[in-house]
């Protein structure tokens, strides 16, 4: 091995055991040679992805399913698509189209040919003076929104995945969103399409002779559709049922209302393609009608004591013209309060029966918005509000409110036990019965041991909820299957609702289409599929399946990997991918974690294990930008770059370490997520380096928002347990009656609702580190059991007499004064002394002000990249305001205010978000700052700070009283930075000013 060559084998096997669903050995050499050669000859070798790592990284999407493709192709043209479909028909293959991979029900999975239609299928243009948008399927919906905004227009669909999903996926699933009424969805707003049928026929439905061309090219399909239309119209009862079923959101099965809304074969087929999930045709382009964009918007929360009282307001709010009315129940609000800074304080103490509505009004101007707001206040004047209405028109505040509503998936993803999946389900009830449906849905979730957090689009009767089963555990899989059976019975038999409102049928609900629609309607759907795709080329088993158990098969396990920056909690949603610089070069952050999970599934000695490690070196590790921008888009805030950096460090050989890092403490490189060089922060990191190699318990103390969790990560990363699990639990976020089960686990039947065995956090953390945040919130009744496991490293699960031995290193954190709590009898003294072995106090931000410029620059970089804004200068008065504000919320508050500043910024200049802050929160007499230009770059700001410090200290660089110490930098680091910034000391010799270096004093 060359001296500087990385040794990928050194990153080793993740901390989990091989699983049954691992990729088989025969795919270690990639795509079968015959298939690879045939497709390469057909569309070009550069468009055929055939390596083992390619097949594995495309095998996973946002759904709980995992099918391993035989090959992945990236066609560039319609002709390529035609050639691929013809090849499938002639050779007995089938194909599935994949765009963003954000679909939740398995509809973008394939075990044969997977066709990527995102990479080379981007492009859009304005049509009809902005009244329509022409777009290719790979256009990201959020990009289309930004593109249309300058024309005062928008699209109807606005799903939570708007910044990741594509136009093609939105149309294929008929996705909705928060403000998307039925009249605004793709079925009603798509004007025309260019379609490629399974036979290879290409039709542009906008052409004047399109109907005649369709009849000539596809006579059986055209005539068959007309026959089905006549059959449906003749059956008045079924026709009425179709109207009834599509009066609410419904993406279960095919759009039978197409036969009632159109009377020509091609127009019927065009409507059928919407929501067909790529099973009837490929959409190469679409023209979509747009809507006027509002000139002004406001939102407010309406909290009420019960779901019934909240839902009672919904129809009247809709009648007032509310753009969106979202329902969140108390458990979801409480979880959001723990996860999102700046949420209303009263959310933390809501009664579990309470609920709130997030209501948005939009209007052409502020005057019209004033009227809407006044009408809403009058409407709720007599309601039993838990908190007064607080309308806001601030763009940042509105975005934060919507992020809270959309962020439940990330909250659950982050807090769920390791090894469990995240399934985001949605159903639709008749809007008039949504309160009753929400109660029944919560009861059903509780019955099967799932969290009863329910939220959704109240105006449409559409509710969402999240399940976290361990899909590779037969008992938990059985629990999930039983829940699904009960859910179908509830939604269909009691409410005649929709089993899928906006997520699509996929594999997930395909077995239940007949249950929802009945025999005759389902057979009509099968006839549609047979007419459009007689050879079963397009996405078999999606939408329709003869396999009644397909929803419980080919589910993916979630093996534990290194928990650096919460990587092991990745939900594989794909929200990160558009922000990744390497997405079109090698792979995306989601795919990097997918590959690492597959490595965990493989035995260490397998050929597939070795092959993936070898290919992962360049594709996964070397080409990762590791700039942290992915974390902003991630619902779980995972920084995949930090994980890749840890791999880069671990794969270094000893010789390579000596060449690249001949001096210095290597552990320092493991603090790359911690920003700052102040003496206060350096003191903390020195303590981390001191205690990390031991197994001693650490107690991290500090105010809320100071970064205690990052310090816990640093301790784990510098310890000998790096590479083993880092398990986290926020003790304040778990209901008291569930905390014992979360910590120690329980056996089936241990208490009401314990329908399956559960592994606790201590057991998950075996051989690794357990981080208990807000440890002061652990109830006194539970503290003796925690003390025992710390002292004896053993415990019993609830409902079991069997003792389990573990090897766990505990790191605890609190923002409370445990010593005072001990003195008041609120915290056991023996547990306090056991936790307080090595206390580390994290300084408040106001105690490390010299770190603020670096933190501001860091957050500006992240948020400007995410928002696609160029912010390259910070006015001195803005930086001064940041430096001398008192920061009661610490770094978390700083992060939020920088985000606000980036949102407000124009012309590349960062706005000052603190100008409206209360005067008493700002230090009254900050030191004098020198005169600056009206706008400065980040380098200018750093240069000015260094110059000011040097001038104050008489240009002394080193020593305890030098500028390096004052700035919290090493002397060598400061000197290097001075050289880069062109900083030198003016020296006068014989009356002539000459340039010389600053004094390196050691006094």
PDB file of N, CA, C and O in Angstrom, residues 338-377:
ATOM      1  N   UNK A 338     -40.462  20.430  22.503  1.00  0.00           N
ATOM      2  CA  UNK A 338     -39.164  19.924  22.950  1.00  0.00           C
ATOM      3  C   UNK A 338     -38.116  20.028  21.846  1.00  0.00           C
ATOM      4  O   UNK A 338     -36.926  20.169  22.119  1.00  0.00           O
ATOM      5  N   UNK A 339     -38.563  19.957  20.602  1.00  0.00           N
ATOM      6  CA  UNK A 339     -37.621  19.864  19.484  1.00  0.00           C
ATOM      7  C   UNK A 339     -37.298  21.209  18.843  1.00  0.00           C
ATOM      8  O   UNK A 339     -36.202  21.384  18.308  1.00  0.00           O
ATOM      9  N   UNK A 340     -38.237  22.151  18.866  1.00  0.00           N
ATOM     10  CA  UNK A 340     -38.054  23.410  18.151  1.00  0.00           C
ATOM     11  C   UNK A 340     -37.928  24.571  19.123  1.00  0.00           C
ATOM     12  O   UNK A 340     -38.832  24.793  19.938  1.00  0.00           O
ATOM     13  N   UNK A 341     -36.856  25.321  19.040  1.00  0.00           N
ATOM     14  CA  UNK A 341     -36.745  26.513  19.886  1.00  0.00           C
ATOM     15  C   UNK A 341     -37.741  27.572  19.441  1.00  0.00           C
ATOM     16  O   UNK A 341     -38.078  27.675  18.260  1.00  0.00           O
ATOM     17  N   UNK A 342     -38.211  28.352  20.395  1.00  0.00           N
ATOM     18  CA  UNK A 342     -39.098  29.455  20.075  1.00  0.00           C
ATOM     19  C   UNK A 342     -40.563  29.098  20.002  1.00  0.00           C
ATOM     20  O   UNK A 342     -41.393  29.946  19.680  1.00  0.00           O
ATOM     21  N   UNK A 343     -40.909  27.830  20.287  1.00  0.00           N
ATOM     22  CA  UNK A 343     -42.324  27.467  20.291  1.00  0.00           C
ATOM     23  C   UNK A 343     -42.996  28.040  21.537  1.00  0.00           C
ATOM     24  O   UNK A 343     -42.338  28.295  22.544  1.00  0.00           O
ATOM     25  N   UNK A 344     -44.310  28.243  21.497  1.00  0.00           N
ATOM     26  CA  UNK A 344     -44.999  28.802  22.662  1.00  0.00           C
ATOM     27  C   UNK A 344     -44.787  27.954  23.911  1.00  0.00           C
ATOM     28  O   UNK A 344     -44.860  26.718  23.863  1.00  0.00           O
ATOM     29  N   UNK A 345     -44.550  28.606  25.019  1.00  0.00           N
ATOM     30  CA  UNK A 345     -44.268  27.908  26.266  1.00  0.00           C
ATOM     31  C   UNK A 345     -45.455  27.074  26.723  1.00  0.00           C
ATOM     32  O   UNK A 345     -45.286  25.999  27.317  1.00  0.00           O
ATOM     33  N   UNK A 346     -46.687  27.527  26.435  1.00  0.00           N
ATOM     34  CA  UNK A 346     -47.865  26.803  26.928  1.00  0.00           C
ATOM     35  C   UNK A 346     -48.025  25.445  26.263  1.00  0.00           C
ATOM     36  O   UNK A 346     -48.751  24.581  26.772  1.00  0.00           O
ATOM     37  N   UNK A 347     -47.336  25.195  25.150  1.00  0.00           N
ATOM     38  CA  UNK A 347     -47.415  23.875  24.511  1.00  0.00           C
ATOM     39  C   UNK A 347     -46.882  22.775  25.419  1.00  0.00           C
ATOM     40  O   UNK A 347     -47.302  21.632  25.315  1.00  0.00           O
ATOM     41  N   UNK A 348     -45.942  23.110  26.270  1.00  0.00           N
ATOM     42  CA  UNK A 348     -45.307  22.105  27.113  1.00  0.00           C
ATOM     43  C   UNK A 348     -46.248  21.580  28.198  1.00  0.00           C
ATOM     44  O   UNK A 348     -45.992  20.520  28.776  1.00  0.00           O
ATOM     45  N   UNK A 349     -47.295  22.315  28.499  1.00  0.00           N
ATOM     46  CA  UNK A 349     -48.177  21.931  29.605  1.00  0.00           C
ATOM     47  C   UNK A 349     -49.607  21.681  29.144  1.00  0.00           C
ATOM     48  O   UNK A 349     -50.537  21.705  29.951  1.00  0.00           O
ATOM     49  N   UNK A 350     -49.794  21.435  27.867  1.00  0.00           N
ATOM     50  CA  UNK A 350     -51.143  21.188  27.353  1.00  0.00           C
ATOM     51  C   UNK A 350     -51.717  19.887  27.890  1.00  0.00           C
ATOM     52  O   UNK A 350     -50.991  18.897  28.074  1.00  0.00           O
ATOM     53  N   UNK A 351     -53.008  19.896  28.135  1.00  0.00           N
ATOM     54  CA  UNK A 351     -53.706  18.652  28.461  1.00  0.00           C
ATOM     55  C   UNK A 351     -53.620  17.725  27.253  1.00  0.00           C
ATOM     56  O   UNK A 351     -53.728  18.179  26.111  1.00  0.00           O
ATOM     57  N   UNK A 352     -53.428  16.419  27.465  1.00  0.00           N
ATOM     58  CA  UNK A 352     -53.310  15.492  26.321  1.00  0.00           C
ATOM     59  C   UNK A 352     -54.512  15.512  25.380  1.00  0.00           C
ATOM     60  O   UNK A 352     -54.399  15.105  24.226  1.00  0.00           O
ATOM     61  N   UNK A 353     -55.660  15.993  25.859  1.00  0.00           N
ATOM     62  CA  UNK A 353     -56.853  16.028  25.011  1.00  0.00           C
ATOM     63  C   UNK A 353     -56.918  17.283  24.144  1.00  0.00           C
ATOM     64  O   UNK A 353     -57.774  17.385  23.279  1.00  0.00           O
ATOM     65  N   UNK A 354     -56.033  18.230  24.390  1.00  0.00           N
ATOM     66  CA  UNK A 354     -56.095  19.503  23.675  1.00  0.00           C
ATOM     67  C   UNK A 354     -55.628  19.344  22.226  1.00  0.00           C
ATOM     68  O   UNK A 354     -55.030  18.336  21.840  1.00  0.00           O
ATOM     69  N   UNK A 355     -55.899  20.363  21.433  1.00  0.00           N
ATOM     70  CA  UNK A 355     -55.491  20.381  20.030  1.00  0.00           C
ATOM     71  C   UNK A 355     -55.343  21.833  19.598  1.00  0.00           C
ATOM     72  O   UNK A 355     -55.805  22.756  20.277  1.00  0.00           O
ATOM     73  N   UNK A 356     -54.701  22.028  18.486  1.00  0.00           N
ATOM     74  CA  UNK A 356     -54.545  23.383  17.951  1.00  0.00           C
ATOM     75  C   UNK A 356     -54.676  23.348  16.443  1.00  0.00           C
ATOM     76  O   UNK A 356     -54.371  22.339  15.797  1.00  0.00           O
ATOM     77  N   UNK A 357     -55.130  24.451  15.885  1.00  0.00           N
ATOM     78  CA  UNK A 357     -55.208  24.629  14.441  1.00  0.00           C
ATOM     79  C   UNK A 357     -54.154  25.653  14.021  1.00  0.00           C
ATOM     80  O   UNK A 357     -54.005  26.701  14.658  1.00  0.00           O
ATOM     81  N   UNK A 358     -53.413  25.329  12.997  1.00  0.00           N
ATOM     82  CA  UNK A 358     -52.529  26.299  12.358  1.00  0.00           C
ATOM     83  C   UNK A 358     -53.270  26.817  11.132  1.00  0.00           C
ATOM     84  O   UNK A 358     -53.564  26.056  10.205  1.00  0.00           O
ATOM     85  N   UNK A 359     -53.599  28.100  11.148  1.00  0.00           N
ATOM     86  CA  UNK A 359     -54.465  28.678  10.113  1.00  0.00           C
ATOM     87  C   UNK A 359     -53.681  29.730   9.335  1.00  0.00           C
ATOM     88  O   UNK A 359     -53.002  30.576   9.926  1.00  0.00           O
ATOM     89  N   UNK A 360     -53.795  29.660   8.027  1.00  0.00           N
ATOM     90  CA  UNK A 360     -53.134  30.638   7.163  1.00  0.00           C
ATOM     91  C   UNK A 360     -54.178  31.317   6.290  1.00  0.00           C
ATOM     92  O   UNK A 360     -55.045  30.659   5.706  1.00  0.00           O
ATOM     93  N   UNK A 361     -54.100  32.645   6.230  1.00  0.00           N
ATOM     94  CA  UNK A 361     -54.911  33.431   5.302  1.00  0.00           C
ATOM     95  C   UNK A 361     -53.988  34.083   4.289  1.00  0.00           C
ATOM     96  O   UNK A 361     -52.864  34.496   4.623  1.00  0.00           O
ATOM     97  N   UNK A 362     -54.436  34.189   3.073  1.00  0.00           N
ATOM     98  CA  UNK A 362     -53.670  34.840   2.017  1.00  0.00           C
ATOM     99  C   UNK A 362     -54.590  35.801   1.275  1.00  0.00           C
ATOM    100  O   UNK A 362     -55.804  35.555   1.142  1.00  0.00           O
ATOM    101  N   UNK A 363     -54.012  36.901   0.819  1.00  0.00           N
ATOM    102  CA  UNK A 363     -54.812  37.903   0.114  1.00  0.00           C
ATOM    103  C   UNK A 363     -53.931  38.645  -0.869  1.00  0.00           C
ATOM    104  O   UNK A 363     -52.701  38.495  -0.882  1.00  0.00           O
ATOM    105  N   UNK A 364     -54.568  39.469  -1.688  1.00  0.00           N
ATOM    106  CA  UNK A 364     -53.819  40.219  -2.695  1.00  0.00           C
ATOM    107  C   UNK A 364     -52.984  41.324  -2.074  1.00  0.00           C
ATOM    108  O   UNK A 364     -51.931  41.684  -2.583  1.00  0.00           O
ATOM    109  N   UNK A 365     -53.447  41.879  -0.942  1.00  0.00           N
ATOM    110  CA  UNK A 365     -52.700  42.955  -0.298  1.00  0.00           C
ATOM    111  C   UNK A 365     -52.996  42.958   1.196  1.00  0.00           C
ATOM    112  O   UNK A 365     -53.853  42.203   1.686  1.00  0.00           O
ATOM    113  N   UNK A 366     -52.330  43.822   1.926  1.00  0.00           N
ATOM    114  CA  UNK A 366     -52.471  43.861   3.379  1.00  0.00           C
ATOM    115  C   UNK A 366     -53.845  44.328   3.825  1.00  0.00           C
ATOM    116  O   UNK A 366     -54.341  43.913   4.871  1.00  0.00           O
ATOM    117  N   UNK A 367     -54.451  45.186   3.042  1.00  0.00           N
ATOM    118  CA  UNK A 367     -55.787  45.655   3.411  1.00  0.00           C
ATOM    119  C   UNK A 367     -56.786  44.498   3.411  1.00  0.00           C
ATOM    120  O   UNK A 367     -57.596  44.344   4.332  1.00  0.00           O
ATOM    121  N   UNK A 368     -56.727  43.679   2.370  1.00  0.00           N
ATOM    122  CA  UNK A 368     -57.617  42.515   2.319  1.00  0.00           C
ATOM    123  C   UNK A 368     -57.278  41.526   3.426  1.00  0.00           C
ATOM    124  O   UNK A 368     -58.165  40.880   3.992  1.00  0.00           O
ATOM    125  N   UNK A 369     -55.992  41.427   3.767  1.00  0.00           N
ATOM    126  CA  UNK A 369     -55.583  40.531   4.841  1.00  0.00           C
ATOM    127  C   UNK A 369     -56.087  41.036   6.193  1.00  0.00           C
ATOM    128  O   UNK A 369     -56.436  40.240   7.073  1.00  0.00           O
ATOM    129  N   UNK A 370     -56.133  42.365   6.371  1.00  0.00           N
ATOM    130  CA  UNK A 370     -56.690  42.940   7.596  1.00  0.00           C
ATOM    131  C   UNK A 370     -58.130  42.485   7.797  1.00  0.00           C
ATOM    132  O   UNK A 370     -58.545  42.134   8.907  1.00  0.00           O
ATOM    133  N   UNK A 371     -58.888  42.478   6.717  1.00  0.00           N
ATOM    134  CA  UNK A 371     -60.295  42.070   6.807  1.00  0.00           C
ATOM    135  C   UNK A 371     -60.414  40.594   7.173  1.00  0.00           C
ATOM    136  O   UNK A 371     -61.246  40.216   8.007  1.00  0.00           O
ATOM    137  N   UNK A 372     -59.576  39.753   6.562  1.00  0.00           N
ATOM    138  CA  UNK A 372     -59.620  38.320   6.866  1.00  0.00           C
ATOM    139  C   UNK A 372     -59.243  38.066   8.319  1.00  0.00           C
ATOM    140  O   UNK A 372     -59.878  37.256   9.013  1.00  0.00           O
ATOM    141  N   UNK A 373     -58.215  38.760   8.784  1.00  0.00           N
ATOM    142  CA  UNK A 373     -57.782  38.585  10.164  1.00  0.00           C
ATOM    143  C   UNK A 373     -58.874  39.026  11.133  1.00  0.00           C
ATOM    144  O   UNK A 373     -59.136  38.354  12.142  1.00  0.00           O
ATOM    145  N   UNK A 374     -59.530  40.157  10.848  1.00  0.00           N
ATOM    146  CA  UNK A 374     -60.608  40.643  11.718  1.00  0.00           C
ATOM    147  C   UNK A 374     -61.773  39.655  11.746  1.00  0.00           C
ATOM    148  O   UNK A 374     -62.370  39.404  12.809  1.00  0.00           O
ATOM    149  N   UNK A 375     -62.093  39.079  10.588  1.00  0.00           N
ATOM    150  CA  UNK A 375     -63.182  38.098  10.531  1.00  0.00           C
ATOM    151  C   UNK A 375     -62.838  36.857  11.347  1.00  0.00           C
ATOM    152  O   UNK A 375     -63.704  36.287  12.032  1.00  0.00           O
ATOM    153  N   UNK A 376     -61.576  36.416  11.290  1.00  0.00           N
ATOM    154  CA  UNK A 376     -61.166  35.243  12.064  1.00  0.00           C
ATOM    155  C   UNK A 376     -61.239  35.527  13.561  1.00  0.00           C
ATOM    156  O   UNK A 376     -61.679  34.673  14.346  1.00  0.00           O
ATOM    157  N   UNK A 377     -60.817  36.703  13.971  1.00  0.00           N
ATOM    158  CA  UNK A 377     -60.904  37.052  15.393  1.00  0.00           C
ATOM    159  C   UNK A 377     -62.347  37.079  15.871  1.00  0.00           C
ATOM    160  O   UNK A 377     -62.657  36.615  16.984  1.00  0.00           O
TER     161      UNK A 377
END
